[in-house]
Amino acid sequence: MSSPSPSLDLSSPDLYHHWTDDVVRFQDLDLLGHVNNVAFCVYAESGRVRFAEDVWPGSTDGSGIGWTIVKLTVNFRAQAHYPGAVRIGTALRRLGRSSIELVQAMYIGERCFGTTESVIVWTDVKAGAALPLPESLREAAQPYLIPAE
């Protein structure tokens, strides 16, 4: 799988056409009052799951056929604090045979405080096996695909 090229600015809100809202919870803080690393992953999950459900409803319920996350890379860009409204932008970097690569950015106000890159695989959950992406799923995901550079 390819990673975004150095010229792709993951912190640019113009890159994203799918948005999810979340909030900074008091429990998200470390001892210094900063949003902790686990919370970054939770915000990314909120955006990733909402994206997956909007593209293919029912795909994250854990039964039958659906998405399995196999890779998550988190980039910490700035401190974030409580309280705060978080906006998570999600875009599709690549459509593979049985997986998609997502990129995300997390904002409080206009400031990007984190970005992520993830890979999710279309899976037969009970068999634990990857499946080819259905053509109808590819079509549903197409509007979120970042244009080739």
PDB file of C-alpha atoms in Angstrom:
ATOM      1  CA  MET A   1       0.000   0.000   0.000  1.00  0.00           C
ATOM      2  CA  SER A   2       1.224   3.409  -0.805  1.00  0.00           C
ATOM      3  CA  SER A   3       1.299   6.206   1.723  1.00  0.00           C
ATOM      4  CA  PRO A   4       0.253   9.728   0.851  1.00  0.00           C
ATOM      5  CA  SER A   5       2.970  11.542  -1.016  1.00  0.00           C
ATOM      6  CA  PRO A   6       4.929  14.253   0.782  1.00  0.00           C
ATOM      7  CA  SER A   7       3.115  16.858  -1.319  1.00  0.00           C
ATOM      8  CA  LEU A   8      -0.292  15.841   0.057  1.00  0.00           C
ATOM      9  CA  ASP A   9      -1.130  18.076   3.034  1.00  0.00           C
ATOM     10  CA  LEU A  10      -3.291  15.906   5.283  1.00  0.00           C
ATOM     11  CA  SER A  11      -4.014  18.915   7.510  1.00  0.00           C
ATOM     12  CA  SER A  12      -5.813  20.819   4.728  1.00  0.00           C
ATOM     13  CA  PRO A  13      -9.596  20.817   5.260  1.00  0.00           C
ATOM     14  CA  ASP A  14     -10.074  21.132   1.492  1.00  0.00           C
ATOM     15  CA  LEU A  15      -8.976  17.505   1.137  1.00  0.00           C
ATOM     16  CA  TYR A  16     -12.017  16.150   2.987  1.00  0.00           C
ATOM     17  CA  HIS A  17     -15.606  15.743   1.812  1.00  0.00           C
ATOM     18  CA  HIS A  18     -16.871  13.615   4.680  1.00  0.00           C
ATOM     19  CA  TRP A  19     -17.191  15.161   8.152  1.00  0.00           C
ATOM     20  CA  THR A  20     -18.033  13.801  11.591  1.00  0.00           C
ATOM     21  CA  ASP A  21     -18.458  15.731  14.848  1.00  0.00           C
ATOM     22  CA  ASP A  22     -17.231  14.609  18.262  1.00  0.00           C
ATOM     23  CA  VAL A  23     -16.302  16.315  21.536  1.00  0.00           C
ATOM     24  CA  VAL A  24     -13.309  16.406  23.828  1.00  0.00           C
ATOM     25  CA  ARG A  25     -14.335  14.578  26.988  1.00  0.00           C
ATOM     26  CA  PHE A  26     -12.728  15.236  30.366  1.00  0.00           C
ATOM     27  CA  GLN A  27     -11.649  11.570  30.350  1.00  0.00           C
ATOM     28  CA  ASP A  28      -9.637  12.278  27.159  1.00  0.00           C
ATOM     29  CA  LEU A  29      -7.031  14.260  29.094  1.00  0.00           C
ATOM     30  CA  ASP A  30      -3.622  13.274  30.386  1.00  0.00           C
ATOM     31  CA  LEU A  31      -2.139  14.533  33.685  1.00  0.00           C
ATOM     32  CA  LEU A  32      -0.996  17.753  31.990  1.00  0.00           C
ATOM     33  CA  GLY A  33      -4.478  18.584  30.662  1.00  0.00           C
ATOM     34  CA  HIS A  34      -3.715  17.670  27.034  1.00  0.00           C
ATOM     35  CA  VAL A  35      -5.860  15.354  24.931  1.00  0.00           C
ATOM     36  CA  ASN A  36      -4.091  11.989  25.284  1.00  0.00           C
ATOM     37  CA  ASN A  37      -2.940   9.651  22.526  1.00  0.00           C
ATOM     38  CA  VAL A  38      -5.802   7.184  23.031  1.00  0.00           C
ATOM     39  CA  ALA A  39      -8.351   9.946  22.446  1.00  0.00           C
ATOM     40  CA  PHE A  40      -6.756  10.748  19.062  1.00  0.00           C
ATOM     41  CA  CYS A  41      -7.483   7.131  18.088  1.00  0.00           C
ATOM     42  CA  VAL A  42     -11.062   7.373  19.374  1.00  0.00           C
ATOM     43  CA  TYR A  43     -11.744  10.531  17.332  1.00  0.00           C
ATOM     44  CA  ALA A  44     -10.304   8.805  14.242  1.00  0.00           C
ATOM     45  CA  GLU A  45     -12.526   5.802  14.945  1.00  0.00           C
ATOM     46  CA  SER A  46     -15.603   8.037  15.205  1.00  0.00           C
ATOM     47  CA  GLY A  47     -14.857   9.480  11.779  1.00  0.00           C
ATOM     48  CA  ARG A  48     -13.866   6.150  10.231  1.00  0.00           C
ATOM     49  CA  VAL A  49     -16.979   4.304  11.458  1.00  0.00           C
ATOM     50  CA  ARG A  50     -19.333   7.118  10.422  1.00  0.00           C
ATOM     51  CA  PHE A  51     -17.656   7.178   6.987  1.00  0.00           C
ATOM     52  CA  ALA A  52     -17.960   3.373   6.624  1.00  0.00           C
ATOM     53  CA  GLU A  53     -21.619   3.418   7.659  1.00  0.00           C
ATOM     54  CA  ASP A  54     -22.454   6.296   5.318  1.00  0.00           C
ATOM     55  CA  VAL A  55     -20.791   4.521   2.384  1.00  0.00           C
ATOM     56  CA  TRP A  56     -22.131   1.020   3.225  1.00  0.00           C
ATOM     57  CA  PRO A  57     -24.777   0.923   6.003  1.00  0.00           C
ATOM     58  CA  GLY A  58     -24.427  -2.008   8.401  1.00  0.00           C
ATOM     59  CA  SER A  59     -20.792  -2.635   7.496  1.00  0.00           C
ATOM     60  CA  THR A  60     -19.458  -2.077  11.017  1.00  0.00           C
ATOM     61  CA  ASP A  61     -21.896  -4.144  13.079  1.00  0.00           C
ATOM     62  CA  GLY A  62     -19.378  -7.001  13.462  1.00  0.00           C
ATOM     63  CA  SER A  63     -21.459  -9.750  11.902  1.00  0.00           C
ATOM     64  CA  GLY A  64     -21.449 -11.188   8.419  1.00  0.00           C
ATOM     65  CA  ILE A  65     -19.504  -9.086   5.910  1.00  0.00           C
ATOM     66  CA  GLY A  66     -17.924  -5.761   6.858  1.00  0.00           C
ATOM     67  CA  TRP A  67     -14.833  -3.748   7.638  1.00  0.00           C
ATOM     68  CA  THR A  68     -11.828  -4.803   9.709  1.00  0.00           C
ATOM     69  CA  ILE A  69      -9.135  -2.256  10.517  1.00  0.00           C
ATOM     70  CA  VAL A  70      -5.628  -3.598   9.890  1.00  0.00           C
ATOM     71  CA  LYS A  71      -3.481  -0.465  10.123  1.00  0.00           C
ATOM     72  CA  LEU A  72      -3.645   2.878  11.914  1.00  0.00           C
ATOM     73  CA  THR A  73      -0.932   5.518  11.896  1.00  0.00           C
ATOM     74  CA  VAL A  74      -1.476   8.598  14.057  1.00  0.00           C
ATOM     75  CA  ASN A  75       0.357  11.870  13.532  1.00  0.00           C
ATOM     76  CA  PHE A  76       0.250  14.222  16.522  1.00  0.00           C
ATOM     77  CA  ARG A  77       0.370  17.779  15.138  1.00  0.00           C
ATOM     78  CA  ALA A  78      -0.635  20.023  18.048  1.00  0.00           C
ATOM     79  CA  GLN A  79      -1.955  19.998  21.578  1.00  0.00           C
ATOM     80  CA  ALA A  80      -5.691  19.841  22.116  1.00  0.00           C
ATOM     81  CA  HIS A  81      -7.532  20.627  25.335  1.00  0.00           C
ATOM     82  CA  TYR A  82     -10.855  20.302  27.121  1.00  0.00           C
ATOM     83  CA  PRO A  83     -13.482  21.505  26.422  1.00  0.00           C
ATOM     84  CA  GLY A  84     -13.692  21.414  22.651  1.00  0.00           C
ATOM     85  CA  ALA A  85     -15.765  20.465  19.646  1.00  0.00           C
ATOM     86  CA  VAL A  86     -13.848  18.120  17.346  1.00  0.00           C
ATOM     87  CA  ARG A  87     -14.441  17.897  13.581  1.00  0.00           C
ATOM     88  CA  ILE A  88     -13.032  14.855  11.820  1.00  0.00           C
ATOM     89  CA  GLY A  89     -12.522  14.978   8.059  1.00  0.00           C
ATOM     90  CA  THR A  90     -12.198  11.672   6.210  1.00  0.00           C
ATOM     91  CA  ALA A  91     -11.116  10.985   2.632  1.00  0.00           C
ATOM     92  CA  LEU A  92     -10.373   7.899   0.614  1.00  0.00           C
ATOM     93  CA  ARG A  93      -6.724   7.746  -0.457  1.00  0.00           C
ATOM     94  CA  ARG A  94      -6.873   4.467  -2.362  1.00  0.00           C
ATOM     95  CA  LEU A  95      -9.299   1.754  -3.418  1.00  0.00           C
ATOM     96  CA  GLY A  96      -7.603  -1.640  -3.456  1.00  0.00           C
ATOM     97  CA  ARG A  97      -8.856  -5.084  -4.384  1.00  0.00           C
ATOM     98  CA  SER A  98     -10.165  -5.883  -0.893  1.00  0.00           C
ATOM     99  CA  SER A  99      -9.160  -2.800   1.116  1.00  0.00           C
ATOM    100  CA  ILE A 100      -9.306   0.945   1.214  1.00  0.00           C
ATOM    101  CA  GLU A 101      -6.795   3.435   2.560  1.00  0.00           C
ATOM    102  CA  LEU A 102      -8.271   6.353   4.463  1.00  0.00           C
ATOM    103  CA  VAL A 103      -6.729   9.630   5.550  1.00  0.00           C
ATOM    104  CA  GLN A 104      -8.204  11.815   8.252  1.00  0.00           C
ATOM    105  CA  ALA A 105      -7.644  15.120   9.990  1.00  0.00           C
ATOM    106  CA  MET A 106      -8.947  16.273  13.374  1.00  0.00           C
ATOM    107  CA  TYR A 107      -9.699  19.915  14.074  1.00  0.00           C
ATOM    108  CA  ILE A 108     -10.740  22.073  16.970  1.00  0.00           C
ATOM    109  CA  GLY A 109     -11.890  25.292  15.368  1.00  0.00           C
ATOM    110  CA  GLU A 110      -9.611  25.981  12.401  1.00  0.00           C
ATOM    111  CA  ARG A 111      -6.582  24.211  13.928  1.00  0.00           C
ATOM    112  CA  CYS A 112      -5.632  20.697  12.864  1.00  0.00           C
ATOM    113  CA  PHE A 113      -4.294  18.847  15.907  1.00  0.00           C
ATOM    114  CA  GLY A 114      -3.907  15.377  14.401  1.00  0.00           C
ATOM    115  CA  THR A 115      -3.982  13.332  11.217  1.00  0.00           C
ATOM    116  CA  THR A 116      -4.266   9.616  10.611  1.00  0.00           C
ATOM    117  CA  GLU A 117      -3.712   7.095   7.853  1.00  0.00           C
ATOM    118  CA  SER A 118      -5.547   3.782   8.066  1.00  0.00           C
ATOM    119  CA  VAL A 119      -6.301   0.673   6.070  1.00  0.00           C
ATOM    120  CA  ILE A 120      -9.576  -1.178   6.403  1.00  0.00           C
ATOM    121  CA  VAL A 121     -10.265  -4.522   4.735  1.00  0.00           C
ATOM    122  CA  TRP A 122     -13.573  -5.857   3.437  1.00  0.00           C
ATOM    123  CA  THR A 123     -13.917  -9.069   5.443  1.00  0.00           C
ATOM    124  CA  ASP A 124     -16.075 -12.120   5.946  1.00  0.00           C
ATOM    125  CA  VAL A 125     -16.074 -11.617   9.714  1.00  0.00           C
ATOM    126  CA  LYS A 126     -17.045 -15.191  10.633  1.00  0.00           C
ATOM    127  CA  ALA A 127     -14.473 -16.789   8.313  1.00  0.00           C
ATOM    128  CA  GLY A 128     -11.837 -14.160   9.091  1.00  0.00           C
ATOM    129  CA  ALA A 129     -11.024 -13.809   5.390  1.00  0.00           C
ATOM    130  CA  ALA A 130     -10.627 -10.784   3.127  1.00  0.00           C
ATOM    131  CA  LEU A 131     -13.087 -10.466   0.263  1.00  0.00           C
ATOM    132  CA  PRO A 132     -12.957  -8.424  -2.936  1.00  0.00           C
ATOM    133  CA  LEU A 133     -14.756  -5.081  -2.673  1.00  0.00           C
ATOM    134  CA  PRO A 134     -18.186  -5.293  -4.350  1.00  0.00           C
ATOM    135  CA  GLU A 135     -18.539  -3.033  -7.382  1.00  0.00           C
ATOM    136  CA  SER A 136     -21.508  -1.253  -5.765  1.00  0.00           C
ATOM    137  CA  LEU A 137     -19.329  -0.424  -2.725  1.00  0.00           C
ATOM    138  CA  ARG A 138     -16.606   0.947  -5.029  1.00  0.00           C
ATOM    139  CA  GLU A 139     -19.198   3.179  -6.688  1.00  0.00           C
ATOM    140  CA  ALA A 140     -20.522   4.407  -3.316  1.00  0.00           C
ATOM    141  CA  ALA A 141     -16.972   5.237  -2.145  1.00  0.00           C
ATOM    142  CA  GLN A 142     -15.888   6.988  -5.347  1.00  0.00           C
ATOM    143  CA  PRO A 143     -17.089  10.513  -4.366  1.00  0.00           C
ATOM    144  CA  TYR A 144     -14.662  10.469  -1.409  1.00  0.00           C
ATOM    145  CA  LEU A 145     -11.602   9.432  -3.419  1.00  0.00           C
ATOM    146  CA  ILE A 146      -8.807  12.008  -3.497  1.00  0.00           C
ATOM    147  CA  PRO A 147      -8.009  12.864  -7.130  1.00  0.00           C
ATOM    148  CA  ALA A 148      -4.724  11.449  -8.425  1.00  0.00           C
ATOM    149  CA  GLU A 149      -1.819  13.808  -7.977  1.00  0.00           C
TER     150      GLU A 149
END
